[in-house]
mmCIF file of C-alpha atoms in Angstrom:
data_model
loop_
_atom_site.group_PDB
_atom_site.id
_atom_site.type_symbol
_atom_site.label_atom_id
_atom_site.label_comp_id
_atom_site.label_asym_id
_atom_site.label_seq_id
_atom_site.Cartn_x
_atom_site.Cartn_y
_atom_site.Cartn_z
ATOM 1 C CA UNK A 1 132.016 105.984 107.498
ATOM 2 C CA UNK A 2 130.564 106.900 104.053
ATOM 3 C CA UNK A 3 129.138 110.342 103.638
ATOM 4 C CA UNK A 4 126.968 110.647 100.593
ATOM 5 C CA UNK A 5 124.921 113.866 99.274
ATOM 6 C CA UNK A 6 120.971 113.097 99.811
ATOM 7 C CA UNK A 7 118.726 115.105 97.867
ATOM 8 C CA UNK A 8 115.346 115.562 99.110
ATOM 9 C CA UNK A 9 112.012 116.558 98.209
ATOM 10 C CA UNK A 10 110.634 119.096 100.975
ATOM 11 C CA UNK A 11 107.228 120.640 101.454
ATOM 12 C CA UNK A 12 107.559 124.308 102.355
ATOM 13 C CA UNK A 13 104.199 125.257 103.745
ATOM 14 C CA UNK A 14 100.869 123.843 104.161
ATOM 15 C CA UNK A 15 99.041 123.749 101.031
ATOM 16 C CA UNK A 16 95.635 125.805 100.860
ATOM 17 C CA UNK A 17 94.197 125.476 97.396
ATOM 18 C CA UNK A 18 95.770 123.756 94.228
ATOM 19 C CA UNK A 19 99.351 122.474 94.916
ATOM 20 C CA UNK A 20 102.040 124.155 92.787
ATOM 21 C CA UNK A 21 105.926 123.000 92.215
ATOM 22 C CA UNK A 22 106.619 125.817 94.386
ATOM 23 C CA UNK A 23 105.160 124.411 97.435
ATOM 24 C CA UNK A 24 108.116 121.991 97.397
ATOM 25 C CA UNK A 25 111.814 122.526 97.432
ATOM 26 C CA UNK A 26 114.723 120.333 96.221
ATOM 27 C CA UNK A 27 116.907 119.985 99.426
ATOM 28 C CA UNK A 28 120.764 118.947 99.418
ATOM 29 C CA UNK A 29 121.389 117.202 102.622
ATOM 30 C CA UNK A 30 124.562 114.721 103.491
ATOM 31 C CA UNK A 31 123.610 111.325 105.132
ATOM 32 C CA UNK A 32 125.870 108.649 106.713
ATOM 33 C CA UNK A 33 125.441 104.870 104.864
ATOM 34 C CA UNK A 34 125.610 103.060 107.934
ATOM 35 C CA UNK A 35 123.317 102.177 110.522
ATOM 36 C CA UNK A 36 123.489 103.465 113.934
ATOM 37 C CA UNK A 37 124.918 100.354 116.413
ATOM 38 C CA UNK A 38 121.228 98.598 117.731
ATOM 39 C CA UNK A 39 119.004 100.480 115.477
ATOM 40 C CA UNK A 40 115.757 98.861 114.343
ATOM 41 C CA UNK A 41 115.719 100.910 110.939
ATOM 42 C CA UNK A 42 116.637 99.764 107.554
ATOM 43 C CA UNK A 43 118.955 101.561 105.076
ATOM 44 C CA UNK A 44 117.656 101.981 101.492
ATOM 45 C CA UNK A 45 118.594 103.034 98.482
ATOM 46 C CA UNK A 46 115.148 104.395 96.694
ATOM 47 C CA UNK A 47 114.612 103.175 93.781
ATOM 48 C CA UNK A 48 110.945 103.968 92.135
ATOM 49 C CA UNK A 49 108.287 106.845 93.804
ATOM 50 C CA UNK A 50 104.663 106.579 93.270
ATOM 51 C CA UNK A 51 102.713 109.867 93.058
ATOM 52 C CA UNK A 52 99.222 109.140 94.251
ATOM 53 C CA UNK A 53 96.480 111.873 94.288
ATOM 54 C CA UNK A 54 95.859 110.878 98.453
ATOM 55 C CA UNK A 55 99.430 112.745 99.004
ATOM 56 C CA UNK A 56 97.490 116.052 97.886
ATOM 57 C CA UNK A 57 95.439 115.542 101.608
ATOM 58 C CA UNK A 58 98.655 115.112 103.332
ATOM 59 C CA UNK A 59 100.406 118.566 102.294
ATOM 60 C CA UNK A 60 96.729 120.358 104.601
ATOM 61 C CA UNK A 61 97.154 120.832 107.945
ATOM 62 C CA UNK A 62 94.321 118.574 108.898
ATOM 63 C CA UNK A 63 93.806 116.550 112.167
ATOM 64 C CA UNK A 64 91.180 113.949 111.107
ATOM 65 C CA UNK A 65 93.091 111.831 108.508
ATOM 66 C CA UNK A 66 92.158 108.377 109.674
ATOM 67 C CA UNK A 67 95.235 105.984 109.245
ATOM 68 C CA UNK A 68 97.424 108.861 107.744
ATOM 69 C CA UNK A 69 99.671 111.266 109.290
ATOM 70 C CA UNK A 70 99.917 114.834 107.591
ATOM 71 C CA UNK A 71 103.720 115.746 106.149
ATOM 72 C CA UNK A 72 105.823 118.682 108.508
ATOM 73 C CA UNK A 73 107.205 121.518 106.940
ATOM 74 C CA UNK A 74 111.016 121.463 106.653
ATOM 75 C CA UNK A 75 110.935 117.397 105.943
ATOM 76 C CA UNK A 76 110.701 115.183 103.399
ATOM 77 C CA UNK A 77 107.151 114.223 101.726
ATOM 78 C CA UNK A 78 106.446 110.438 102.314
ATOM 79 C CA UNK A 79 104.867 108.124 99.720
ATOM 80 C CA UNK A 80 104.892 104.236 98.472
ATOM 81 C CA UNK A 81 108.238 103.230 96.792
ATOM 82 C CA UNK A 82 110.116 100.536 95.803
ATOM 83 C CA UNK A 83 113.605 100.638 97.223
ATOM 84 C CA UNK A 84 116.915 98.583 97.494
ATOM 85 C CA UNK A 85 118.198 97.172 101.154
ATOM 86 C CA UNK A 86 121.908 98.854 101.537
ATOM 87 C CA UNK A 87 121.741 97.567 105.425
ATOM 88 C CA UNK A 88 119.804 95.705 107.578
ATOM 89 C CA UNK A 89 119.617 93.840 111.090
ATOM 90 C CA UNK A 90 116.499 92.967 110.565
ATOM 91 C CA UNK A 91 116.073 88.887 109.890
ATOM 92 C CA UNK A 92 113.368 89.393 107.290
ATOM 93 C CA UNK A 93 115.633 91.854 104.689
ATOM 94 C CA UNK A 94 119.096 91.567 103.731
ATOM 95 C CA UNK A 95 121.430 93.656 101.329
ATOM 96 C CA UNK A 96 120.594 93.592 98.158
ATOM 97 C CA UNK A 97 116.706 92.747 98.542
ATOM 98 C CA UNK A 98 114.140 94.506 96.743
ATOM 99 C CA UNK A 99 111.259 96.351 98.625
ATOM 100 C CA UNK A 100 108.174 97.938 98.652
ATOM 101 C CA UNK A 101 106.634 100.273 101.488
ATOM 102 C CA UNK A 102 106.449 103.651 102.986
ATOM 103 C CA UNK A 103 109.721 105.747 102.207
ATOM 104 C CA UNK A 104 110.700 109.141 102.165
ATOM 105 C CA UNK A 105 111.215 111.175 99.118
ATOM 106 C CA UNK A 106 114.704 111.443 98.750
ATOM 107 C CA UNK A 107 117.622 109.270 97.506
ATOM 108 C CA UNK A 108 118.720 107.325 100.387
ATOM 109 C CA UNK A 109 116.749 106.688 104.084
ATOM 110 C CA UNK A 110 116.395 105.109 107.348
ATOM 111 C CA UNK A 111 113.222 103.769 107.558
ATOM 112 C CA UNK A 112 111.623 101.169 110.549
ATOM 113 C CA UNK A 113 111.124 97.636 109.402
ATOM 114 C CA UNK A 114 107.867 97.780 110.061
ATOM 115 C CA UNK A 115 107.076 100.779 107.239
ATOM 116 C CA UNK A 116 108.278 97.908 104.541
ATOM 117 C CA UNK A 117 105.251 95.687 103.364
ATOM 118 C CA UNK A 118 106.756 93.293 101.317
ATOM 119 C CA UNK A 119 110.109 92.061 100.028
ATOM 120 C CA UNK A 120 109.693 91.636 95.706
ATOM 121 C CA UNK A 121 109.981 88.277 94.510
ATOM 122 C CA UNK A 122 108.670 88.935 91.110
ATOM 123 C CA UNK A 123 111.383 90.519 89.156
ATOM 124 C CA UNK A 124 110.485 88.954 86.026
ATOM 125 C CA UNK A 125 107.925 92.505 85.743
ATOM 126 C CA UNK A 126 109.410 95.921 85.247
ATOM 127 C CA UNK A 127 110.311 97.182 89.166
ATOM 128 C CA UNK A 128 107.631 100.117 88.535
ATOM 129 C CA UNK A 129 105.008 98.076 88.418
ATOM 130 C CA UNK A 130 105.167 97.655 92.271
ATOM 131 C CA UNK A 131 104.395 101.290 92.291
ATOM 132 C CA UNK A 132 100.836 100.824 90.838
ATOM 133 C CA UNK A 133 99.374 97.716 89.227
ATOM 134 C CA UNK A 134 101.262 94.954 91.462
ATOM 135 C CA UNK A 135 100.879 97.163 94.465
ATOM 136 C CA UNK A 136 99.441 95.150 97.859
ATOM 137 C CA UNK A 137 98.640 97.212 100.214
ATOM 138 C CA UNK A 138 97.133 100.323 101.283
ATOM 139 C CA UNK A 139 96.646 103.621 99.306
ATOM 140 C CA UNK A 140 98.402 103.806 96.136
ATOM 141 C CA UNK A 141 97.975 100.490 94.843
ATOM 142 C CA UNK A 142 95.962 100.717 91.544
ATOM 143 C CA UNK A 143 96.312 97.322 90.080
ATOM 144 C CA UNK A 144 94.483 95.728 93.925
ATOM 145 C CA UNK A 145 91.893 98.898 93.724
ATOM 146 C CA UNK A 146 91.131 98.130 89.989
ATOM 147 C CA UNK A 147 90.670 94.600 90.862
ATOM 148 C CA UNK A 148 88.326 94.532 94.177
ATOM 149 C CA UNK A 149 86.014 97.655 92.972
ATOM 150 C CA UNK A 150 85.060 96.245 89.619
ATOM 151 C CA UNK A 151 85.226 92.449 90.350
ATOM 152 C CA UNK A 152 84.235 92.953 94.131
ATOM 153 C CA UNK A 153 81.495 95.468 93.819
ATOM 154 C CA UNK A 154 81.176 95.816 90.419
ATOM 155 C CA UNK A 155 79.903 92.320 90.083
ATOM 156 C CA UNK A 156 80.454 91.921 86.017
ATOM 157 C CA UNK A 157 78.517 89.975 84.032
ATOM 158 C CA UNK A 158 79.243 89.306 80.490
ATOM 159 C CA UNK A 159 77.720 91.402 77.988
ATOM 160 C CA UNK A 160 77.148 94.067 80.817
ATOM 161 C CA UNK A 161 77.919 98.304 79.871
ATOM 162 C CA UNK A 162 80.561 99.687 82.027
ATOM 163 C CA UNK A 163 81.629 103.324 81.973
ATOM 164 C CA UNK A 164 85.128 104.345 83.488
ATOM 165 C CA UNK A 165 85.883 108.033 84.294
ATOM 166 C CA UNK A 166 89.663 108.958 84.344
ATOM 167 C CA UNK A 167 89.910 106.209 82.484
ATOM 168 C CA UNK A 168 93.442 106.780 81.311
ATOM 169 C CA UNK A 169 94.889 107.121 85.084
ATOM 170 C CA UNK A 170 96.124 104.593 87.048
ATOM 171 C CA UNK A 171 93.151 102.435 88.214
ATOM 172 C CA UNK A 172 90.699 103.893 85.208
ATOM 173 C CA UNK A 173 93.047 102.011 82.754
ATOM 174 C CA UNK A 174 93.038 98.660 84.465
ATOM 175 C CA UNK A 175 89.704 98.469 85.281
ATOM 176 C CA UNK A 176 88.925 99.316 81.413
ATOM 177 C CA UNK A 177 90.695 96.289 80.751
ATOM 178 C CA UNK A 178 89.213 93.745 83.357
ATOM 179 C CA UNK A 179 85.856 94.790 82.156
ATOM 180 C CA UNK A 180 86.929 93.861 78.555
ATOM 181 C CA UNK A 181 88.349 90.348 79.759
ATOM 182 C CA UNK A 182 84.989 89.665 81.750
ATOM 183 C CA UNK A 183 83.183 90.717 78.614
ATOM 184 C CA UNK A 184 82.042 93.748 79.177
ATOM 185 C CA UNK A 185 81.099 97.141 76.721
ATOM 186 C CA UNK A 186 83.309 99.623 77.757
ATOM 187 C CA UNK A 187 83.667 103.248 77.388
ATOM 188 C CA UNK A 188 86.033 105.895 79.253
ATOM 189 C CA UNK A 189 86.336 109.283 79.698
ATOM 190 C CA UNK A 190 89.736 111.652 79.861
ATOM 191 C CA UNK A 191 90.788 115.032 79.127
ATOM 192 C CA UNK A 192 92.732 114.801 75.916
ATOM 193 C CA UNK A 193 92.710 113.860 72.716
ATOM 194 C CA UNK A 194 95.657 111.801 72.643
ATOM 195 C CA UNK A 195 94.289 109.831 76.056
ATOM 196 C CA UNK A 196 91.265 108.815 73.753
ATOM 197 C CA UNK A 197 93.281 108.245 71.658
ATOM 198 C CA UNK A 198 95.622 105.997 74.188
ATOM 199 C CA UNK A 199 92.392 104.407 75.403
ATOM 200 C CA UNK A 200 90.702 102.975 72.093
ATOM 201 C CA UNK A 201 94.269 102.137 70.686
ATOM 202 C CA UNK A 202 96.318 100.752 73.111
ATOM 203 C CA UNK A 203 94.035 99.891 76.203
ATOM 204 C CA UNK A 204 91.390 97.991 74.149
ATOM 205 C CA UNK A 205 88.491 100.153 75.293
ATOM 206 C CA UNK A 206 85.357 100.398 72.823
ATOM 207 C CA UNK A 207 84.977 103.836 72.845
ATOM 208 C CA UNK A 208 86.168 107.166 74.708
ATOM 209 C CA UNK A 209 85.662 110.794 74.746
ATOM 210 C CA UNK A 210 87.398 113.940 76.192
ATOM 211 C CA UNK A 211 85.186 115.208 79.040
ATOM 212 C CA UNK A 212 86.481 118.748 78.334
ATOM 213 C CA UNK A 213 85.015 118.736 74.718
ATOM 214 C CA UNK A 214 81.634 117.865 75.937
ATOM 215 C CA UNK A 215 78.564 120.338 76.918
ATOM 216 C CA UNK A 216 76.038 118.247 77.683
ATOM 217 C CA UNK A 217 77.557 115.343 79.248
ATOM 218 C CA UNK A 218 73.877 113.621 80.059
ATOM 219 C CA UNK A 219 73.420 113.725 76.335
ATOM 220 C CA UNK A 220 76.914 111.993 75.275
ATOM 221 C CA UNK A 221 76.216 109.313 77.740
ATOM 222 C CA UNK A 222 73.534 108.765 76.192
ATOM 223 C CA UNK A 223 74.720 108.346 73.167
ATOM 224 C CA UNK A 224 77.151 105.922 73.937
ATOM 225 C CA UNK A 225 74.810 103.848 76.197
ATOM 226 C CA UNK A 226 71.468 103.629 74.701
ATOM 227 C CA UNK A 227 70.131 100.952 76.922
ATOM 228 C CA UNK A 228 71.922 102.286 80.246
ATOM 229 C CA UNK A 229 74.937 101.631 82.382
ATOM 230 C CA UNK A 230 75.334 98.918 84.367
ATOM 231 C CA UNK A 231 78.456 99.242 86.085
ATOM 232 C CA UNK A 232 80.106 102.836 86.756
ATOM 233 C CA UNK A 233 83.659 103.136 88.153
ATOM 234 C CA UNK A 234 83.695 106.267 89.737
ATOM 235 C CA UNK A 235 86.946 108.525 89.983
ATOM 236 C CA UNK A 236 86.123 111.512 89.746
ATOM 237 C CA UNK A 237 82.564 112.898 91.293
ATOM 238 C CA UNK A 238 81.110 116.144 90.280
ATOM 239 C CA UNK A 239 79.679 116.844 87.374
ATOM 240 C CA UNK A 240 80.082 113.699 85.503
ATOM 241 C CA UNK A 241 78.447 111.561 88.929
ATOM 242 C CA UNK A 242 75.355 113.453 88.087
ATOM 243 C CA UNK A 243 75.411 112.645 84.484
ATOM 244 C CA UNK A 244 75.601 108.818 84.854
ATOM 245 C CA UNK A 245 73.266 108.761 88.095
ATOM 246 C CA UNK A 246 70.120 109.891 85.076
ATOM 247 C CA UNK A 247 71.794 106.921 83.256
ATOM 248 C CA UNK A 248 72.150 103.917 85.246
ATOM 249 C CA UNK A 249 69.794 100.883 84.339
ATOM 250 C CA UNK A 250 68.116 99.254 87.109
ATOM 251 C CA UNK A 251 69.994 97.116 89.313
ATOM 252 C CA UNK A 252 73.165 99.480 88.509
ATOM 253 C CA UNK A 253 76.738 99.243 90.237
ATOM 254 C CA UNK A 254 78.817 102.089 91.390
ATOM 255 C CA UNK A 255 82.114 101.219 92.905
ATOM 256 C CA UNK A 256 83.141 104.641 94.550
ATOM 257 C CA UNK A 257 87.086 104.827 94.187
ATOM 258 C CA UNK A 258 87.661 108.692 93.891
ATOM 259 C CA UNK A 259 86.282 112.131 93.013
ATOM 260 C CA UNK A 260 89.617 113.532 91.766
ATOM 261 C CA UNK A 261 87.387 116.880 90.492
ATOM 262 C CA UNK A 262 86.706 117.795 94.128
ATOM 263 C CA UNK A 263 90.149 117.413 96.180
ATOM 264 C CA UNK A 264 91.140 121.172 95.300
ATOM 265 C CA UNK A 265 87.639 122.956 95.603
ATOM 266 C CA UNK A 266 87.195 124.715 98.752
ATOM 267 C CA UNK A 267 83.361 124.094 98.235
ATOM 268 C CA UNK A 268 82.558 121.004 96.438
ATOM 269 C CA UNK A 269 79.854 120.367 93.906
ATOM 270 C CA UNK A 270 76.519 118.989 95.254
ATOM 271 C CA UNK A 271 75.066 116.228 93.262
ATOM 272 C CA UNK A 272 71.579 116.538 92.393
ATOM 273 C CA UNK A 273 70.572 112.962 90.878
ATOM 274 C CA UNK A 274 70.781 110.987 93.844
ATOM 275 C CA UNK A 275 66.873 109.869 93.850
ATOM 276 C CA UNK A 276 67.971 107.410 91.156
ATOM 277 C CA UNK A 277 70.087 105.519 93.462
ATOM 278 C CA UNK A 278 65.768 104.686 94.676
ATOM 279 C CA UNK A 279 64.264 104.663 91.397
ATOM 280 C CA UNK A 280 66.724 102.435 89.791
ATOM 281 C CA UNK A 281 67.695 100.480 92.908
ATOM 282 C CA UNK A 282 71.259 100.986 92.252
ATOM 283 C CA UNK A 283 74.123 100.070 94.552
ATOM 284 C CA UNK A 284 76.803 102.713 94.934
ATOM 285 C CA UNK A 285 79.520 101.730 97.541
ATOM 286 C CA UNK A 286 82.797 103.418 98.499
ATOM 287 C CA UNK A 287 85.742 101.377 99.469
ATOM 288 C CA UNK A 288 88.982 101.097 100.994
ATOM 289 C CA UNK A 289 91.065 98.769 99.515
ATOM 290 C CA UNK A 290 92.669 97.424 102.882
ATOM 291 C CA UNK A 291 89.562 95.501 103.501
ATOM 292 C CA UNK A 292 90.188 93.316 100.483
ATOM 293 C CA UNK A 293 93.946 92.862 101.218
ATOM 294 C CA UNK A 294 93.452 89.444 101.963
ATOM 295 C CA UNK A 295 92.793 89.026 98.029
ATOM 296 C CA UNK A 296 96.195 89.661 96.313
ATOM 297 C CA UNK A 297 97.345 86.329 96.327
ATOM 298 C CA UNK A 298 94.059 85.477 93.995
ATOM 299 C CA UNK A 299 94.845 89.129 92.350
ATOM 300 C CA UNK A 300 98.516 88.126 92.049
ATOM 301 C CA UNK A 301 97.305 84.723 90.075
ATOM 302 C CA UNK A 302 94.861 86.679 87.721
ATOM 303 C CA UNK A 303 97.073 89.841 87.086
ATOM 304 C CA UNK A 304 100.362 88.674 86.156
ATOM 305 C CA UNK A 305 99.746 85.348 83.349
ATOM 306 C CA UNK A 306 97.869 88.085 81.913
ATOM 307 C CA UNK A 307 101.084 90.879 81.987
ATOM 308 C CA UNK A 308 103.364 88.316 80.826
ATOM 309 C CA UNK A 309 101.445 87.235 77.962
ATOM 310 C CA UNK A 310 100.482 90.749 76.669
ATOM 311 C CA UNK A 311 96.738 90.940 77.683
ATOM 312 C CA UNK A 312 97.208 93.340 79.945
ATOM 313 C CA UNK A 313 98.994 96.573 79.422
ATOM 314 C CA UNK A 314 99.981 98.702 82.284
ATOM 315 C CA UNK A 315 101.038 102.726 80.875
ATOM 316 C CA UNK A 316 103.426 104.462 82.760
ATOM 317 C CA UNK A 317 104.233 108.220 82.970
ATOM 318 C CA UNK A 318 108.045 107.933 83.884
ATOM 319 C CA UNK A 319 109.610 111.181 85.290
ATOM 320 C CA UNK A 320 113.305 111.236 85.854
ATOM 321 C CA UNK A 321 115.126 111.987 88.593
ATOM 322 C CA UNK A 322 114.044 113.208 91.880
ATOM 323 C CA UNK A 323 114.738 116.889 90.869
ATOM 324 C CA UNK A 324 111.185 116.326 88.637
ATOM 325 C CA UNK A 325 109.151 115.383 91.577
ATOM 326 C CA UNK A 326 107.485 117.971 92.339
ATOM 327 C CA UNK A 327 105.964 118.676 88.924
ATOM 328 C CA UNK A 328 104.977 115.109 88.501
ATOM 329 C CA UNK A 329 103.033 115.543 91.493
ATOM 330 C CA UNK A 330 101.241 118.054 90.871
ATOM 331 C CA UNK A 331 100.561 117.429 87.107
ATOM 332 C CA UNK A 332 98.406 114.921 89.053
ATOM 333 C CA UNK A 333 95.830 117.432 90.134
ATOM 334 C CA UNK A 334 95.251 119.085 86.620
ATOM 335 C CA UNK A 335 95.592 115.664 84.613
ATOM 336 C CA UNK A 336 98.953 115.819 82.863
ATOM 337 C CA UNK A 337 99.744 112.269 83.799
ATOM 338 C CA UNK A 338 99.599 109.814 80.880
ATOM 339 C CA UNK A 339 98.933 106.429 83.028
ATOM 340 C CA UNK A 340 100.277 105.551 86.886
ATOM 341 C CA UNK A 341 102.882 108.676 87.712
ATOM 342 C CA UNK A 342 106.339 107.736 88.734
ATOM 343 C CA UNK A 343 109.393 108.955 90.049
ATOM 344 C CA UNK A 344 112.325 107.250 88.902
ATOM 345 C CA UNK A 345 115.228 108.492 91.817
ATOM 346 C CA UNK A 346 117.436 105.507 90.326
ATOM 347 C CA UNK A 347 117.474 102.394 88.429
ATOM 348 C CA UNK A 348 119.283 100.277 90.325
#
């Protein structure tokens, strides 16, 4: 039997406060390429890793994570990934198939059939994509998230003003984009220059400014929306919620995705302009993607003529091998990513 080295990506500790690289080490381990005689697990090579800011929750040792279980000390982290099938007794994958699903974060793993969501038949679209805007299911699937908060509860109408914080991330950049094809204004928000810069150049947005640059951030709304806001996608709470809440127009949207600005606080920032959601009669609804799941076939129509034929764009921040992991990761928290964050372990 084959004997192969398997690096891995192990959390140390719990995590307290901000995540650092050191909270994670790079683990040499040896696994066997061959599956155990009866077992129900699949072997797979991994391929593609998304980092997705929902992992931060994981690395606390929490008990009331609905749907999630929290990572153990000593093993691997756990994330969505796209991954080849080395071995399988399972009738539904064979070797040499292409999937996407829960995997571990290391080069090669046993993992139950039932952790693997979907076999790829698209490979006409770079692999990473099923990390983040062709993703179906669950957490970690931008390009389904994009899609049901802004069309679902976003409701656009053409001509409507739409406002997009993190707008260069993985969901903020997509929904930017649907809002333009629907025929919307559209401004964003980052935290650098050169994601304005990636916003108003290459992801068709209107306008954008860096967040960080800006005192008064009532004022610069303003300023951009004279007449109001229609449709906020929220992603990041805080501060900036309580800006837009003083300028929504009546009849408003807010699709709650995220508040990325809060996961690390130990106490998080109260909100103070909520007695607009009355005034205005604006609707502001969180959501889980799962409960539009039954959507991505119509998503899958929509989304990909587009890809293929250049209208929409999908930025990538590409780190390379699994030894850079960890600081991908956690560049998440402090917004180093340009685009959806991936781990490349291999490329084929």
């Amino acid at each position: 039997m084959t004997q192969v080295k398997n690096n891995q990506v192990v959390l140390r500790n719990y995590v307290t406060d901000f995540p650092k690289e050191s909270d994670m080490n790079i683990v040499e381990s040896v696994i066997t390429l061959k599956l155990p005689q009866g077992s129900n697990d699949v072997l797979l090579k991994n391929l593609y890793l998304s980092c997705d800011p929902y992992m931060r929750a994981l690395m606390s040792n929490m008990e009331d994570l609905e749907g999630f279980q929290t990572y153990t000390p000593g093993s691997p982290l756990t994330g969505y990934g796209v991954s080849k099938v080395l071995e399988s007794e399972h009738q539904d994958y064979k070797k040499g198939d292409l999937v996407w699903g829960i995997t571990k974060w290391e080069e090669f793993s046993f993992i139950p059939s039932s952790l693997i969501h979907f076999k790829i038949e698209h490979t006409d679209v770079p692999l990473s994509y099923y990390t983040g805007i062709l993703v179906s299911l669950n957490t970690g699937m931008p390009g389904m998230t994009a899609y049901a908060g802004f069309f679902e509860l976003g409701s656009p109408k053409k001509g409507e003003n739409v406002f997009v914080s993190a707008a260069s991330g993985a969901v903020g950049q997509l929904v930017g984009q649907f809002a333009k094809l629907a025929g919307c204004y559209v401004v964003g928000s980052a935290g650098s220059k050169e994601k304005v810069d990636l916003l108003k150049n290459k992801l068709g947005f209107d306008e954008a400014f860096n967040y960080k640059e800006e005192s008064d951030l009532n004022t610069t709304l303003k300023s951009y929306f004279p007449e109001g806001i229609d449709i906020y996608f929220e992603n990041v709470g805080g501060k900036t919620l309580d800006a837009v809440l003083t300028n929504m127009r009546v009849h408003g949207r807010i699709p709650v995705c995220g508040m990325i600005s809060q996961y690390n606080l130990t106490q998080p920032e109260g909100v103070t302009n909520l007695a607009n959601l009355i005034l205005k009669q604006v609707c502001m609804e969180g959501f889980m993607v799962t409960a539009f799941y039954h959507l991505y076939p119509k998503f899958l129509e929509f989304i990909l003529p587009h890809i293929r034929e250049g209208k929409v764009v999908y930025v990538e921040d590409i780190a390379e091998g699994l030894e850079n992991g960890p600081a991908a990761l956690v560049g998440l928290y402090s917004g180093r990513n340009f685009g959806k964050q991936v781990v490349v372990v291999a490329h084929d």
